[in-house]
Amino acid sequence: MNPETPGTRFDALLTPLIRLSRNWVSRAGVFIVTAVAVFFIFLLPTMFSGAVSHPYLGILSFVVLPGIFVFGLVLIPLGLYLDRRRGGPQVLEPSERSWSNPMLRRLVMFIGVTTVVNIIIFSQLTYRAVHFMDSTAFCGTTCHTVMQPEFASYQNSPHSRVDCVQCHIGPGAAWEVKAKISGIRQVFKVLFNTYSRPTPAPVHDLRPAQDTCEGCHWPQKFATDRVRVISKYADDEANSVTKSVLLMRIGGGHLRKGIHGTHLEKGVTIRYRPADSKRQTVPWVELTREGEAPTVYLANGAKAEDMNKLELRTMDCIDCHNRPTHTYDMPESGVDRALAEGRISDTLPFAKKTSLELLKNQYKAGQDQQVADSFIEFYRSKYPEMYASKKAVIESSAAGLRAIYNRNIFPDMNVTWGTYPNNIGHMDFPGCFRCHDDDHKAANGKTIGQDCSGCHELLATDEKDPKILADFGYSK
Ligand code: HEC
Ligand code: HEC
Ligand code: HEC
Ligand code: HEC
Ligand code: HEC
């Protein structure tokens, strides 16, 4: 076919395309762009349903594809330019460059229409790319090993329906850009296998809680006291249970009361300087209440002149709730909770003791099945009759035990019991007692108090049958 002779209508439509791809480079470009456009049409149904759950498919569709698309587009003019330098024909010879020439009009139309289509395709793909990279599937599972601990703990947390980005990026373009730039650095760390194991915490450039947590929770909202029942199991044959009942003084509102109100109410600022990278020892605390002079509390033995070298941090939600979603257990509390929730049956003799021993053993990566197998083996060898009659209960308890292990131990990332301290409370980690130890003194002799009832009323402590629970109407 001679492209210069106007033939059928179809030929006429094709001539601009032929003119634009008279050399190999441009032809490859046209081919790539067309192929991506066809692929794009096949992608449309998934894009409308918004459900790309597989990270690699998502990366292919929304990250690699736009790249190939632009590459193809660039090839077209590049080919024309190279061809021209080699003395090839121009798209339009000088004699053809007149508006009365139908070829010129067709070419302008063609370029106009394809540009609009290309912009639609490209903007849709990149828009989806940004969306996709903000999805929990992308954050949680792309770099599988690296994010495994955080993703596993997240899935078991009260926030498992909150997207990673709502806490880690928050609203606004500036943080989005910041996160993407830091993301690129992290991609290289994963590619070159130079990331730290475990991922270090605290996250020093975490977005301040005012812009993230406070989009859903806010400290000025008064929360009434909250009752917590904590069950503990002994390591005897009967797994004897005792209960503590705590009335947590959450507080808030505008009363500067309770746990939230005292630290975070409007007009209250608490700053502190931790002495270690995990913020677990706090020698310097400063309390400022509007209209009053700041009070500085120094830990026993700390010297004021050494303090300026340390990180200065203004207290927000994260300083207590540092594990609102990546919450790990300690073996003891993990087993107690599983027993209380029935994931490990408390009807099995020595269930607590056996579970605890097995959890504390060391297993090689990928050998977590041993935790469950050993649990089953214990009952098979020590309680053969019970093993025969309660096989299902023993097996589901073994699975419950293995789940605790898998939620907390990640050998590839060097994450094990206690790797990430939790700052709520004071039992397993210093937590509140980093400051509330009666050992931080102000110049006037005042200390940050350890009065138990300032934080919680202890309605029962390790009691077998707390009367208060009966009063609440709990049955055993
Ligand atoms: C409810 C808010 C919230 C959500 C949702 C959330 N995170 Fe986090 N994440 C945090 C906080 C707070 C920290 C900082 C802990 C610290 O500084 O000690 C953190 C820390 C991390 C860390 C650093 C290591 C560590 O454990 O401290 C990684 C990695 C991480 N998050 C990944 C994720 C991924 C992946 C998701 C989604 C699957 C996610 N996060 C969802 C709040 C959240
Ligand atoms: C997108 C909304 C959203 C964001 C952002 C968010 N949360 Fe939550 N958070 C929730 C919801 C919803 C619940 C209640 C879940 C439930 O009751 O099961 C919750 C529950 C909680 C609880 C109570 C957990 C419990 O044991 O009952 C705490 C504490 C908490 N969030 C702290 C935080 C902190 C700290 C941040 C910031 C790092 C944060 N949240 C960010 C939605 C959010
Ligand atoms: C001084 C430490 C501290 C700070 C700071 C703090 N909290 Fe809390 N928060 C607690 C404690 C302690 C509890 C009770 C935990 C429990 O019941 O075990 C709690 C409970 C909660 C609950 C559950 C309340 C309920 O009624 O169930 C939410 C939600 C929460 N905090 C969100 C936040 C947010 C958001 C911030 C920041 C604006 C924040 N907290 C700052 C210590 C703190
Ligand atoms: C960084 C230091 C720091 C940490 C950590 C800290 N607090 Fe405080 N807290 C203070 C300071 C400072 C005050 C004010 C003391 C004063 O009024 O003189 C205070 C006061 C309080 C009060 C009021 C006490 C009263 O008797 O009036 C409560 C309740 C409280 N904190 C609970 C908690 C809880 C619960 C935690 C742990 C989840 C915690 N705090 C962690 C510094 C801290
Ligand atoms: C600065 C605040 C604060 C002070 C002071 C404080 N506690 Fe607590 N305590 C907490 C918080 C917060 C928790 C809840 C931890 C959690 O959410 O699991 C807790 C939990 C507990 C628990 C149950 C935890 C468990 O695993 O058994 C006991 C028991 C307890 N405290 C006893 C005491 C006693 C006794 C005192 C007085 C010497 C005291 N606390 C002083 C904040 C405080």
XYZ file of C-alpha atoms and ligand atoms in Angstrom:
691
model
C 0.000 0.000 0.000
C 1.294 3.428 -0.813
C 0.562 5.675 2.155
C 0.660 8.761 -0.033
C -2.319 7.834 -2.194
C -5.604 8.405 -0.424
C -7.500 5.120 -0.738
C -10.378 3.966 1.383
C -11.502 5.833 4.508
C -9.643 3.342 6.668
C -6.419 3.959 4.812
C -6.945 7.663 5.285
C -7.302 7.172 9.016
C -4.164 5.092 9.138
C -1.904 7.393 7.132
C -0.902 9.611 10.089
C 0.081 6.474 11.987
C 2.128 5.238 9.066
C 3.794 8.614 8.682
C 4.688 8.602 12.375
C 6.208 5.143 12.317
C 8.299 4.979 9.192
C 11.372 3.922 11.173
C 11.975 0.977 13.506
C 12.368 2.930 16.718
C 9.101 4.830 16.280
C 7.362 1.665 15.137
C 8.457 -0.083 18.346
C 7.101 2.919 20.272
C 3.743 2.739 18.505
C 3.600 -0.982 19.178
C 4.364 -0.574 22.899
C 1.848 2.230 23.377
C -0.857 0.243 21.592
C -0.085 -2.892 23.579
C -0.285 -1.021 26.901
C -3.543 0.607 25.802
C -5.033 -2.817 25.067
C -3.748 -4.128 28.409
C -5.295 -1.093 30.071
C -8.716 -2.004 28.673
C -8.372 -5.461 30.183
C -7.411 -3.878 33.524
C -10.455 -1.607 33.645
C -12.737 -4.063 35.477
C -10.188 -4.571 38.296
C -9.607 -0.840 38.497
C -13.296 -0.099 38.886
C -13.754 -2.731 41.558
C -10.657 -1.300 43.272
C -9.571 -4.754 44.356
C -5.973 -5.475 43.544
C -4.981 -7.558 46.484
C -1.878 -9.200 45.111
C 1.095 -6.902 45.546
C 3.072 -8.165 42.540
C 0.083 -7.858 40.199
C -0.423 -4.351 41.542
C 3.215 -3.405 41.027
C 3.094 -4.800 37.502
C -0.161 -3.052 36.608
C 0.314 0.299 38.232
C 4.033 0.872 38.569
C 5.754 -0.993 35.732
C 3.022 -0.435 33.143
C 2.980 3.396 33.248
C 6.772 3.267 32.922
C 6.589 1.113 29.797
C 3.846 3.347 28.434
C 5.921 6.514 28.751
C 8.927 4.694 27.308
C 6.844 3.808 24.233
C 5.609 7.366 23.863
C 9.149 8.713 24.044
C 10.352 6.265 21.388
C 8.008 7.731 18.752
C 9.503 11.252 18.511
C 12.960 9.874 19.291
C 12.745 7.554 16.277
C 11.563 10.400 14.059
C 14.411 12.595 15.251
C 17.098 9.938 14.733
C 15.672 9.039 11.339
C 15.684 12.692 10.311
C 19.325 13.079 11.334
C 20.170 10.157 9.138
C 18.469 11.977 6.255
C 15.223 10.034 6.350
C 11.930 11.608 5.255
C 10.166 14.175 7.388
C 6.688 13.480 8.738
C 5.519 16.321 6.523
C 7.682 17.650 3.733
C 7.852 21.484 3.619
C 5.581 21.515 0.563
C 2.865 19.696 2.524
C 2.785 22.188 5.395
C -0.342 24.070 4.464
C -3.675 23.986 6.268
C -5.400 23.249 2.970
C -3.538 19.956 2.823
C -5.853 17.196 4.164
C -2.805 15.210 5.313
C -1.773 17.971 7.715
C -5.311 18.266 9.094
C -5.532 14.522 9.552
C -2.176 14.467 11.320
C -3.175 17.249 13.723
C -6.474 15.466 14.447
C -4.698 12.193 14.974
C -2.134 13.627 17.365
C -4.842 15.565 19.203
C -7.093 12.552 19.724
C -4.315 10.136 20.676
C -2.842 12.677 23.104
C -6.179 12.961 24.915
C -6.477 9.174 25.058
C -2.875 8.853 26.269
C -3.390 11.424 28.994
C -6.474 9.528 30.185
C -4.634 6.224 30.251
C -1.523 7.613 31.895
C -3.336 9.654 34.546
C -5.570 6.718 35.415
C -2.622 4.375 35.744
C -0.582 6.749 37.911
C -3.599 7.698 40.023
C -4.164 4.006 40.689
C -0.453 3.572 41.336
C -0.534 6.130 44.147
C -3.687 4.547 45.557
C -2.264 1.100 45.282
C 0.977 2.059 47.007
C -1.111 3.362 49.896
C -2.957 0.084 50.282
C -2.428 -2.191 53.219
C -1.739 -5.085 50.842
C 1.144 -3.139 49.316
C 2.621 -1.882 52.609
C 2.112 -5.100 54.485
C 3.061 -7.798 52.038
C 5.294 -6.516 49.210
C 8.549 -6.732 51.136
C 7.304 -9.841 52.828
C 10.053 -10.613 55.347
C 10.680 -7.029 56.392
C 7.087 -6.165 57.256
C 6.048 -9.595 58.498
C 6.196 -8.750 62.230
C 4.294 -5.479 61.829
C 1.730 -6.990 59.468
C 1.077 -10.007 61.700
C 0.631 -7.881 64.821
C -1.511 -5.406 62.892
C -3.897 -8.109 61.763
C -4.512 -9.023 65.392
C -5.045 -5.482 66.645
C -8.036 -3.204 67.218
C -6.797 -1.271 64.161
C -6.797 -4.143 61.702
C -9.402 -2.297 59.631
C -7.400 0.964 59.613
C -5.037 1.339 56.640
C -1.313 1.529 57.403
C -1.149 4.949 55.744
C -3.717 6.467 58.089
C -1.209 6.241 60.919
C 2.018 6.311 58.908
C 1.297 9.081 56.409
C -1.968 10.804 57.287
C -3.716 13.462 55.206
C -2.012 16.059 52.975
C 0.317 16.002 49.988
C 3.506 17.029 51.812
C 3.643 13.899 53.979
C 2.621 11.741 51.041
C 5.629 13.011 49.074
C 7.902 12.644 52.102
C 6.718 9.076 52.571
C 7.267 8.187 48.922
C 10.815 9.587 48.985
C 11.630 7.654 52.140
C 9.919 4.657 50.513
C 12.349 4.761 47.583
C 15.273 4.676 50.022
C 13.708 1.673 51.727
C 13.156 -0.140 48.420
C 16.895 0.066 47.804
C 17.626 -1.231 51.291
C 15.436 -4.242 50.543
C 16.949 -4.743 47.083
C 20.485 -4.655 48.443
C 19.542 -6.497 51.582
C 20.925 -3.768 53.845
C 17.868 -3.135 56.018
C 18.118 -3.417 59.791
C 16.772 -6.470 61.536
C 14.698 -5.804 63.540
C 13.218 -2.628 62.064
C 14.281 -0.023 64.614
C 11.715 1.567 66.920
C 10.758 4.188 67.915
C 10.141 5.585 64.469
C 11.880 8.929 64.723
C 10.171 10.618 61.794
C 6.695 9.328 62.621
C 4.068 11.928 61.857
C 2.909 13.664 65.069
C -0.166 12.002 66.565
C -2.224 15.209 66.265
C -2.375 14.633 62.498
C -2.994 10.880 62.576
C -4.502 9.331 65.726
C -6.439 12.484 66.466
C -8.267 12.210 63.165
C -10.218 9.395 64.842
C -9.606 9.819 68.597
C -9.055 13.104 70.367
C -7.853 13.714 73.903
C -10.439 16.384 74.659
C -13.162 13.793 74.324
C -13.883 12.711 77.832
C -13.632 8.982 78.256
C -15.256 7.570 81.335
C -13.414 5.145 83.561
C -12.881 1.821 81.919
C -13.011 -1.524 83.663
C -10.333 -4.054 82.818
C -10.381 -7.650 83.959
C -7.022 -9.412 83.747
C -6.935 -13.183 84.283
C -3.784 -15.002 85.328
C -3.272 -18.737 85.332
C -0.959 -20.628 87.686
C 1.353 -23.391 86.523
C -0.371 -26.104 88.557
C -2.217 -29.060 87.093
C -5.590 -27.298 87.294
C -4.350 -24.047 85.684
C -5.847 -22.187 88.681
C -7.065 -18.778 87.665
C -6.961 -15.502 89.598
C -8.338 -12.189 88.458
C -7.429 -8.555 88.837
C -10.051 -5.914 88.215
C -8.866 -2.407 87.398
C -10.864 0.749 86.972
C -8.719 2.760 84.560
C -8.949 6.534 85.084
C -8.869 7.444 81.400
C -10.179 10.994 81.870
C -9.819 13.725 79.293
C -12.494 16.318 78.655
C -11.522 19.813 79.681
C -10.987 18.939 83.294
C -7.276 18.117 83.116
C -8.236 14.945 84.891
C -7.313 11.333 84.597
C -4.636 9.801 82.415
C -5.445 11.617 79.176
C -6.407 14.937 80.760
C -3.268 15.316 82.883
C -0.843 14.814 80.019
C -2.595 16.134 76.965
C -5.278 18.650 77.841
C -5.164 22.024 76.097
C -2.647 24.240 77.846
C -0.641 21.281 79.191
C 2.697 20.390 77.614
C 4.969 17.648 78.864
C 8.403 17.330 77.312
C 11.033 14.763 78.158
C 14.553 13.702 77.281
C 15.158 9.957 76.984
C 18.688 8.693 77.604
C 18.511 5.662 75.273
C 17.421 5.114 71.698
C 14.355 3.089 72.740
C 13.207 5.879 75.086
C 13.120 3.492 78.020
C 15.041 5.604 80.551
C 13.871 9.150 81.096
C 16.115 11.279 83.287
C 14.506 14.673 82.470
C 10.816 15.664 82.384
C 9.328 19.144 82.041
C 5.706 19.999 82.778
C 4.268 23.298 81.551
C 0.752 24.379 82.416
C -0.562 27.525 80.772
C -0.110 30.490 83.076
C 2.370 28.668 85.317
C 6.149 28.459 85.221
C 7.512 25.165 83.842
C 8.448 22.500 86.387
C 11.479 20.360 85.620
C 11.750 16.912 87.218
C 15.178 15.294 87.301
C 15.752 11.618 87.982
C 17.870 10.757 90.977
C 21.525 11.053 89.934
C 20.845 12.887 86.650
C 22.814 16.100 86.143
C 21.000 19.040 84.575
C 24.077 20.044 82.568
C 24.236 16.644 80.790
C 20.668 16.838 79.591
C 21.020 19.120 76.570
C 22.781 16.384 74.616
C 19.698 14.155 74.733
C 16.749 13.995 72.341
C 13.956 16.404 73.309
C 10.491 15.012 72.802
C 7.051 16.512 73.345
C 4.720 13.915 74.748
C 1.814 12.783 72.610
C -0.284 9.622 72.223
C 2.658 7.558 70.974
C 4.668 8.015 74.162
C 2.184 5.799 75.981
C 0.441 4.037 73.081
C 3.629 3.126 71.212
C 2.096 -0.265 70.353
C -1.517 0.599 69.480
C -1.444 -1.837 66.611
C 1.934 -3.577 66.455
C 1.240 -5.124 69.824
C 3.383 -8.075 70.820
C 2.893 -10.383 73.775
C 5.257 -11.597 76.415
C 5.017 -15.390 76.769
C 3.231 -15.216 80.128
C 0.599 -12.640 79.192
C 0.164 -14.165 75.737
C -0.678 -17.584 77.186
C -2.903 -16.087 79.892
C -4.910 -14.246 77.276
C -5.226 -17.322 75.059
C -6.445 -19.349 78.055
C -8.940 -16.655 79.028
C -10.259 -16.454 75.468
C -10.416 -20.244 75.119
C -7.904 -20.429 72.283
C -5.946 -22.756 74.543
C -8.260 -24.881 76.673
C -7.869 -24.434 80.453
C -9.390 -27.894 80.913
C -6.117 -29.517 79.838
C -3.853 -30.348 82.804
C -0.725 -28.203 82.992
C -1.821 -26.303 79.889
C -0.288 -23.060 81.191
C 3.002 -24.585 82.314
C 3.449 -26.650 79.154
C 2.563 -23.769 76.847
C 4.963 -21.435 78.564
C 7.851 -23.898 78.426
C 7.293 -24.602 74.744
C 7.025 -20.932 73.828
C 10.287 -20.113 75.541
C 12.208 -22.807 73.634
C 14.276 -21.785 70.643
C 13.170 -23.100 67.261
C 14.832 -22.674 63.894
C 13.171 -20.449 61.301
C 10.276 -22.287 59.688
C 10.146 -24.914 62.467
C 7.166 -23.402 64.267
C 5.175 -26.601 63.655
C 7.338 -28.089 66.425
C 5.602 -25.891 68.996
C 2.260 -27.504 68.204
C 3.701 -30.993 67.749
C 5.458 -30.912 71.127
C 2.264 -29.739 72.825
C 0.320 -32.657 71.341
C 3.149 -35.050 72.168
C 3.045 -33.975 75.832
C -0.579 -35.136 76.183
C -0.084 -38.220 74.026
C 2.743 -39.474 76.240
C 1.657 -38.167 79.688
C -2.137 -38.383 79.409
C -2.856 -41.127 76.841
C -6.474 -41.599 77.909
C -7.220 -37.934 77.768
C -5.401 -37.755 74.456
C -7.795 -40.337 73.054
C -10.932 -38.685 74.396
C -10.010 -35.014 73.861
C -7.963 -35.144 70.672
C -9.805 -32.248 69.021
C -9.409 -29.940 72.034
C -5.721 -30.779 72.303
C -5.157 -30.126 68.627
C -7.007 -26.817 68.560
C -5.115 -25.714 71.691
C -1.860 -26.681 69.994
C -2.870 -24.502 67.049
C -3.714 -21.670 69.458
C -0.264 -21.986 71.002
C 1.461 -21.999 67.641
C -0.483 -18.861 66.695
C 0.991 -17.019 69.703
C 4.435 -18.079 68.584
C 3.846 -16.977 64.995
C 2.506 -13.614 66.063
C 5.565 -12.805 68.121
C 8.660 -14.594 66.890
C 10.211 -13.684 63.541
C 13.691 -15.201 63.305
C 14.406 -13.604 59.910
C 13.920 -10.167 61.432
C 15.486 -10.959 64.832
C 12.187 -10.177 66.491
C 11.632 -12.171 69.666
C 10.000 -11.808 73.087
C 10.432 -8.253 74.340
C 12.132 -6.824 71.238
C 9.575 -4.011 71.138
C 8.807 -2.685 74.633
C 5.212 -1.607 75.247
C 4.872 1.622 77.207
C 1.297 1.141 78.429
C 1.366 -0.111 82.008
C 4.364 -1.071 84.127
C 4.483 -4.851 84.460
C 6.582 -6.230 81.596
C 8.355 -2.971 80.745
C 9.004 0.260 82.669
C 6.144 2.023 80.786
C 4.465 4.660 82.961
C 7.090 4.102 85.669
C 9.760 5.608 83.407
C 8.535 8.869 84.920
C 6.101 7.822 87.663
C 8.658 6.332 90.016
C 8.628 8.869 92.876
C 12.280 9.313 91.984
C 11.960 12.238 89.565
C 12.204 15.363 91.708
C 11.437 19.015 90.987
C 13.386 21.848 92.611
C 10.578 22.238 95.164
C 10.842 18.566 96.125
C 7.658 17.498 94.295
C 7.875 14.144 92.485
C 5.985 12.471 89.655
C 3.818 10.267 91.789
C 3.312 6.527 91.916
C -0.009 6.612 93.732
C -1.754 3.516 92.403
C -5.206 5.051 92.454
C -4.157 8.098 90.413
C -4.076 5.824 87.359
C -6.407 3.020 88.323
C -8.564 1.905 91.175
C -7.555 -1.654 92.014
C -10.970 -3.198 92.553
C -9.400 -6.644 92.982
C -5.812 -7.907 92.841
C -5.109 -11.518 91.900
C -8.230 -12.843 93.606
C -9.754 -16.216 93.021
C -13.363 -15.045 92.896
C -13.404 -11.260 93.054
C -16.584 -10.136 94.792
C -16.706 -7.117 92.523
C -17.211 -9.328 89.472
C -20.125 -11.081 91.142
C -21.562 -7.630 91.916
C -21.203 -6.727 88.236
C -23.250 -9.809 87.446
C -20.420 -11.878 85.983
C -20.926 -15.575 86.387
C -17.874 -17.783 86.659
C -3.184 2.635 64.487
C -2.043 3.173 63.815
C -1.128 2.285 63.000
C -1.455 1.485 61.940
C -2.832 1.243 61.347
C -0.214 0.918 61.461
N 0.830 1.350 62.232
Fe 2.798 0.862 61.980
N 3.264 1.929 63.675
C 2.378 2.706 64.395
C 3.094 3.395 65.442
C 2.488 4.334 66.469
C 4.448 3.010 65.320
C 5.643 3.552 66.092
C 6.086 2.742 67.230
C 7.219 3.451 67.903
O 7.649 4.523 67.459
O 7.676 2.902 68.898
C 4.520 2.088 64.194
C 5.695 1.457 63.763
C 5.808 0.726 62.601
C 7.044 0.155 62.104
C 8.416 0.264 62.759
C 8.730 -0.972 63.586
C 7.916 -1.062 64.833
O 7.290 -2.137 65.036
O 7.874 -0.107 65.601
C 6.736 -0.471 60.917
C 7.695 -1.209 60.010
C 5.301 -0.313 60.692
N 4.778 0.409 61.739
C 4.616 -0.830 59.593
C 3.220 -0.811 59.464
C 2.482 -1.505 58.416
C 3.099 -2.312 57.296
C 1.159 -1.268 58.649
C -0.049 -1.805 57.877
C -0.083 -3.234 57.673
C 1.064 -0.417 59.824
N 2.338 -0.166 60.292
C -0.117 0.043 60.372
C 1.031 2.846 64.177
C 0.312 2.196 63.188
C -8.834 5.693 60.926
C -9.214 5.791 62.291
C -8.194 5.513 63.367
C -6.925 6.010 63.477
C -6.162 6.915 62.516
C -6.434 5.540 64.749
N -7.375 4.760 65.363
Fe -7.255 3.962 67.228
N -9.028 3.021 66.956
C -9.845 3.181 65.860
C -11.011 2.342 66.045
C -12.158 2.225 65.050
C -10.862 1.690 67.285
C -11.826 0.745 67.965
C -11.583 -0.667 67.579
C -12.467 -1.596 68.366
O -13.210 -1.153 69.246
O -12.368 -2.780 68.097
C -9.618 2.151 67.842
C -9.124 1.752 69.080
C -8.033 2.338 69.710
C -7.602 2.064 71.063
C -8.299 1.184 72.072
C -7.775 -0.203 71.934
C -8.429 -1.134 72.909
O -7.711 -1.980 73.413
O -9.632 -1.001 73.142
C -6.462 2.801 71.282
C -5.637 2.847 72.553
C -6.178 3.514 70.045
N -7.148 3.213 69.125
C -5.090 4.341 69.879
C -4.736 4.913 68.655
C -3.487 5.598 68.406
C -2.412 5.825 69.450
C -3.513 6.013 67.109
C -2.429 6.759 66.334
C -1.148 6.099 66.241
C -4.774 5.592 66.533
N -5.477 4.914 67.501
C -5.182 5.842 65.242
C -9.620 3.998 64.794
C -8.458 4.713 64.551
C 0.050 9.127 79.608
C -0.162 8.041 78.762
C -1.212 8.178 77.684
C -1.260 9.114 76.693
C -0.305 10.268 76.447
C -2.408 8.787 75.889
N -3.039 7.687 76.396
Fe -4.694 6.779 75.647
N -4.741 5.532 77.225
C -3.757 5.431 78.176
C -4.093 4.367 79.083
C -3.247 3.923 80.251
C -5.324 3.838 78.660
C -6.084 2.682 79.280
C -5.480 1.399 78.800
C -6.137 0.212 79.363
O -7.333 0.264 79.627
O -5.438 -0.768 79.524
C -5.704 4.594 77.473
C -6.846 4.353 76.730
C -7.082 4.891 75.474
C -8.182 4.549 74.612
C -9.288 3.581 74.927
C -10.310 4.364 75.690
C -11.532 3.627 76.051
O -12.424 4.270 76.618
O -11.630 2.434 75.799
C -8.039 5.277 73.473
C -8.942 5.270 72.260
C -6.853 6.089 73.623
N -6.298 5.842 74.848
C -6.364 6.946 72.681
C -5.372 7.886 72.914
C -5.000 8.927 71.992
C -5.603 9.130 70.630
C -4.020 9.647 72.585
C -3.326 10.888 72.048
C -4.224 11.992 71.758
C -3.758 9.044 73.871
N -4.605 7.988 74.040
C -2.785 9.475 74.753
C -2.618 6.208 78.288
C -2.330 7.283 77.493
C 7.499 11.280 80.178
C 7.076 11.160 81.539
C 5.739 10.517 81.821
C 5.311 9.284 81.433
C 6.029 8.262 80.575
C 4.004 9.116 82.008
N 3.652 10.223 82.717
Fe 1.942 10.484 83.765
N 2.583 12.306 84.374
C 3.764 12.897 84.019
C 3.853 14.204 84.633
C 4.996 15.181 84.473
C 2.651 14.380 85.351
C 2.218 15.576 86.164
C 2.699 15.467 87.568
C 2.304 16.675 88.367
O 1.147 17.096 88.283
O 3.146 17.145 89.072
C 1.880 13.167 85.180
C 0.651 12.946 85.770
C -0.117 11.807 85.603
C -1.381 11.564 86.232
C -2.073 12.461 87.231
C -1.563 11.976 88.536
C -2.170 12.614 89.682
O -2.005 12.029 90.737
O -2.731 13.668 89.525
C -1.817 10.343 85.802
C -3.107 9.655 86.182
C -0.801 9.816 84.929
N 0.213 10.723 84.825
C -0.873 8.573 84.299
C 0.130 8.045 83.502
C 0.069 6.747 82.887
C -1.088 5.780 82.997
C 1.215 6.578 82.211
C 1.645 5.374 81.389
C 0.723 4.864 80.402
C 2.014 7.781 82.378
N 1.311 8.653 83.180
C 3.251 7.975 81.838
C 4.753 12.356 83.228
C 4.700 11.105 82.632
C 1.243 6.157 86.301
C 0.113 5.306 86.288
C 0.114 4.051 87.119
C 0.475 3.933 88.416
C 0.987 5.018 89.355
C 0.259 2.559 88.777
N -0.209 1.857 87.701
Fe -0.720 -0.109 87.684
N -1.187 0.025 85.727
C -1.158 1.186 84.973
C -1.651 0.911 83.682
C -1.772 1.911 82.528
C -2.009 -0.458 83.646
C -2.682 -1.210 82.497
C -1.757 -1.884 81.600
C -2.513 -2.539 80.479
O -3.268 -1.881 79.780
O -2.333 -3.742 80.357
C -1.687 -0.979 84.946
C -1.859 -2.305 85.330
C -1.712 -2.760 86.604
C -2.009 -4.104 87.026
C -2.515 -5.227 86.152
C -1.482 -5.633 85.176
C -1.155 -7.063 85.205
O -0.646 -7.552 84.204
O -1.356 -7.688 86.241
C -1.742 -4.176 88.350
C -1.907 -5.361 89.242
C -1.277 -2.871 88.746
N -1.265 -2.032 87.670
C -0.892 -2.567 90.037
C -0.435 -1.325 90.425
C -0.085 -0.993 91.782
C -0.170 -1.935 92.948
C 0.290 0.316 91.786
C 0.744 1.157 92.962
C 2.025 0.808 93.488
C 0.202 0.783 90.436
N -0.249 -0.240 89.642
C 0.515 2.051 90.038
C -0.740 2.434 85.403
C -0.318 2.739 86.671
